[in-house]
């Protein structure tokens, strides 16, 4: 039985250009399969900033890959996911301060849809959004940071040390290296980058 790993918007944008193919890729002994939902595509298309920063997103190679591997949901699944999404949004509203501290944005509808899908379909959500991690911990849902996914891809020999270095260099060059990725550099990937200086 394959376990789906859902790429949220930022995780997809950080990895999809450098790990080919990204969507539909199977890896590991479980095995896992990388999945992207239409809600992620919609999020990019609705954001002029994301479109501007990622002009490659709608290039045929990437658009066709996403389309070919798009998840089809039954009406029953959609209804269940909507129900869970509503509960998750409610949890956020009950303690908004918890999700907005340190200038963070609280998990929105797209975030809660991904987490709800994870709950309903027993999937793992790969996200670097700390608000989503907080909500997932509260609701008992499975999430990975983007660097955790990268570490698992390395263990499964989908990427090698050079590719990990290339991804880190690109994130640094784009000003997209989050605190969690920075911390993981000398912990998860100590054999590549060396221990923390």
Coordinates of N, CA and C in Angstrom, one line a residue, residues 6-73:
X6 N 1.8 14.7 0.3 CA 1.3 15.9 -0.3 C 2.3 17.0 -0.2
X7 N 2.6 17.6 -1.3 CA 3.5 18.7 -1.4 C 2.6 20.0 -1.2
X8 N 2.8 20.8 -0.2 CA 2.1 22.1 -0.1 C 2.8 23.0 -1.1
X9 N 2.2 24.2 -1.2 CA 2.7 25.1 -2.3 C 4.2 25.4 -2.2
X10 N 4.7 25.8 -1.0 CA 6.1 26.2 -0.9 C 7.0 25.0 -1.1
X11 N 6.6 23.9 -0.6 CA 7.5 22.7 -0.7 C 7.6 22.3 -2.2
X12 N 6.5 22.4 -2.9 CA 6.5 22.1 -4.3 C 7.4 23.1 -5.0
X13 N 7.2 24.4 -4.7 CA 8.0 25.4 -5.4 C 9.5 25.3 -5.1
X14 N 9.8 24.8 -3.9 CA 11.2 24.6 -3.5 C 11.9 23.4 -4.2
X15 N 11.1 22.4 -4.4 CA 11.8 21.1 -4.9 C 11.5 20.7 -6.3
X16 N 10.3 21.1 -6.9 CA 9.9 20.6 -8.2 C 10.8 20.8 -9.3
X17 N 11.5 22.0 -9.3 CA 12.4 22.3 -10.4 C 13.7 21.5 -10.4
X18 N 14.0 21.0 -9.2 CA 15.3 20.3 -9.1 C 15.2 18.8 -8.9
X19 N 14.0 18.3 -8.6 CA 13.8 16.9 -8.5 C 12.9 16.5 -9.6
X20 N 13.4 15.8 -10.6 CA 12.5 15.5 -11.8 C 12.4 14.0 -12.0
X21 N 11.2 13.5 -12.2 CA 9.9 14.2 -12.0 C 9.6 14.3 -10.5
X22 N 8.9 15.4 -10.1 CA 8.6 15.6 -8.7 C 7.2 14.9 -8.4
X23 N 6.2 15.1 -9.2 CA 4.9 14.6 -8.9 C 4.8 13.2 -9.5
X24 N 4.2 12.3 -8.6 CA 4.1 10.9 -9.1 C 5.3 10.1 -8.8
X25 N 6.3 10.7 -8.2 CA 7.6 10.0 -7.9 C 7.4 9.0 -6.8
X26 N 7.7 7.8 -6.9 CA 7.6 6.8 -5.8 C 9.0 6.6 -5.2
X27 N 9.1 6.5 -3.9 CA 10.4 6.3 -3.3 C 10.3 5.6 -2.0
X28 N 11.4 5.0 -1.5 CA 11.4 4.4 -0.1 C 10.8 3.1 -0.1
X29 N 10.9 2.4 1.1 CA 10.5 1.1 1.3 C 9.0 1.0 1.6
X30 N 8.4 2.1 2.0 CA 7.0 2.1 2.5 C 6.0 1.6 1.4
X31 N 6.0 1.9 0.2 CA 6.6 3.1 -0.5 C 5.8 4.4 -0.4
X32 N 6.4 5.5 -0.6 CA 5.8 6.8 -0.6 C 5.6 7.2 -2.1
X33 N 4.6 8.1 -2.3 CA 4.5 8.7 -3.7 C 4.2 10.2 -3.5
X34 N 4.9 11.1 -4.2 CA 4.7 12.5 -4.2 C 3.5 12.9 -4.9
X35 N 2.6 13.7 -4.3 CA 1.4 14.1 -4.8 C 1.2 15.6 -4.7
X36 N 0.5 16.2 -5.7 CA 0.2 17.7 -5.6 C -1.3 17.8 -5.9
X37 N -2.0 18.6 -5.1 CA -3.5 18.7 -5.3 C -3.7 20.0 -6.0
X38 N -4.9 20.1 -6.7 CA -5.3 21.2 -7.5 C -5.3 22.5 -6.6
X39 N -5.6 22.4 -5.4 CA -5.6 23.6 -4.5 C -4.3 24.3 -4.5
X40 N -3.2 23.6 -4.6 CA -1.8 24.2 -4.7 C -1.7 24.9 -6.0
X41 N -2.1 24.3 -7.1 CA -2.1 25.0 -8.4 C -2.9 26.3 -8.3
X42 N -4.1 26.2 -7.7 CA -4.9 27.4 -7.6 C -4.3 28.5 -6.8
X43 N -3.6 28.1 -5.7 CA -2.9 29.1 -4.9 C -1.9 29.8 -5.6
X44 N -1.1 29.1 -6.5 CA -0.1 29.8 -7.3 C -0.7 30.8 -8.3
X45 N -1.7 30.3 -9.0 CA -2.4 31.1 -10.0 C -3.1 32.3 -9.4
X46 N -3.5 32.3 -8.2 CA -4.2 33.4 -7.6 C -3.2 34.4 -6.9
X47 N -1.9 34.1 -6.9 CA -0.9 35.0 -6.3 C 0.0 35.5 -7.4
X48 N -0.1 36.8 -7.6 CA 0.8 37.4 -8.6 C 2.3 37.3 -8.1
X49 N 2.5 37.4 -6.8 CA 3.9 37.3 -6.3 C 4.5 35.9 -6.6
X50 N 3.7 34.8 -6.3 CA 4.2 33.5 -6.5 C 4.4 33.3 -8.0
X51 N 3.5 33.8 -8.9 CA 3.7 33.6 -10.3 C 4.9 34.3 -10.8
X52 N 5.1 35.5 -10.3 CA 6.3 36.4 -10.7 C 7.6 35.7 -10.2
X53 N 7.6 35.1 -9.0 CA 8.8 34.5 -8.5 C 9.1 33.1 -9.0
X54 N 8.1 32.5 -9.6 CA 8.2 31.2 -10.2 C 7.7 31.1 -11.6
X55 N 8.3 31.8 -12.5 CA 7.8 31.8 -13.9 C 7.8 30.5 -14.6
X56 N 8.6 29.5 -14.1 CA 8.6 28.2 -14.6 C 7.4 27.3 -14.3
X57 N 6.6 27.8 -13.4 CA 5.5 27.0 -12.9 C 4.5 26.5 -14.0
X58 N 4.2 27.3 -14.9 CA 3.3 27.0 -16.0 C 4.0 26.5 -17.3
X59 N 5.3 26.3 -17.3 CA 5.9 25.8 -18.4 C 5.4 24.4 -18.7
X60 N 5.2 24.0 -20.0 CA 4.5 22.7 -20.3 C 5.0 21.5 -19.6
X61 N 6.3 21.4 -19.4 CA 6.9 20.3 -18.7 C 6.3 20.1 -17.3
X62 N 6.2 21.2 -16.6 CA 5.7 21.1 -15.2 C 4.1 21.0 -15.2
X63 N 3.5 21.8 -16.0 CA 2.0 21.8 -16.1 C 1.5 20.4 -16.5
X64 N 2.1 19.8 -17.5 CA 1.7 18.5 -17.9 C 1.9 17.4 -16.9
X65 N 3.0 17.5 -16.2 CA 3.3 16.5 -15.2 C 2.3 16.6 -14.1
X66 N 1.9 17.8 -13.7 CA 0.9 17.9 -12.6 C -0.4 17.4 -13.1
X67 N -0.8 17.8 -14.3 CA -2.1 17.3 -14.9 C -2.2 15.8 -15.0
X68 N -1.1 15.2 -15.4 CA -1.1 13.7 -15.6 C -1.2 13.0 -14.3
X69 N -0.7 13.6 -13.3 CA -0.7 12.9 -12.0 C -1.7 13.5 -11.0
X70 N -2.6 14.3 -11.5 CA -3.6 14.9 -10.6 C -4.5 13.9 -9.9
X71 N -4.7 14.1 -8.6 CA -5.6 13.2 -7.8 C -7.0 13.5 -8.1
X72 N -7.8 12.4 -8.4 CA -9.2 12.5 -8.6 C -9.9 12.1 -7.3
X73 N -10.8 12.9 -6.8 CA -11.5 12.6 -5.6 C -13.0 12.3 -5.9

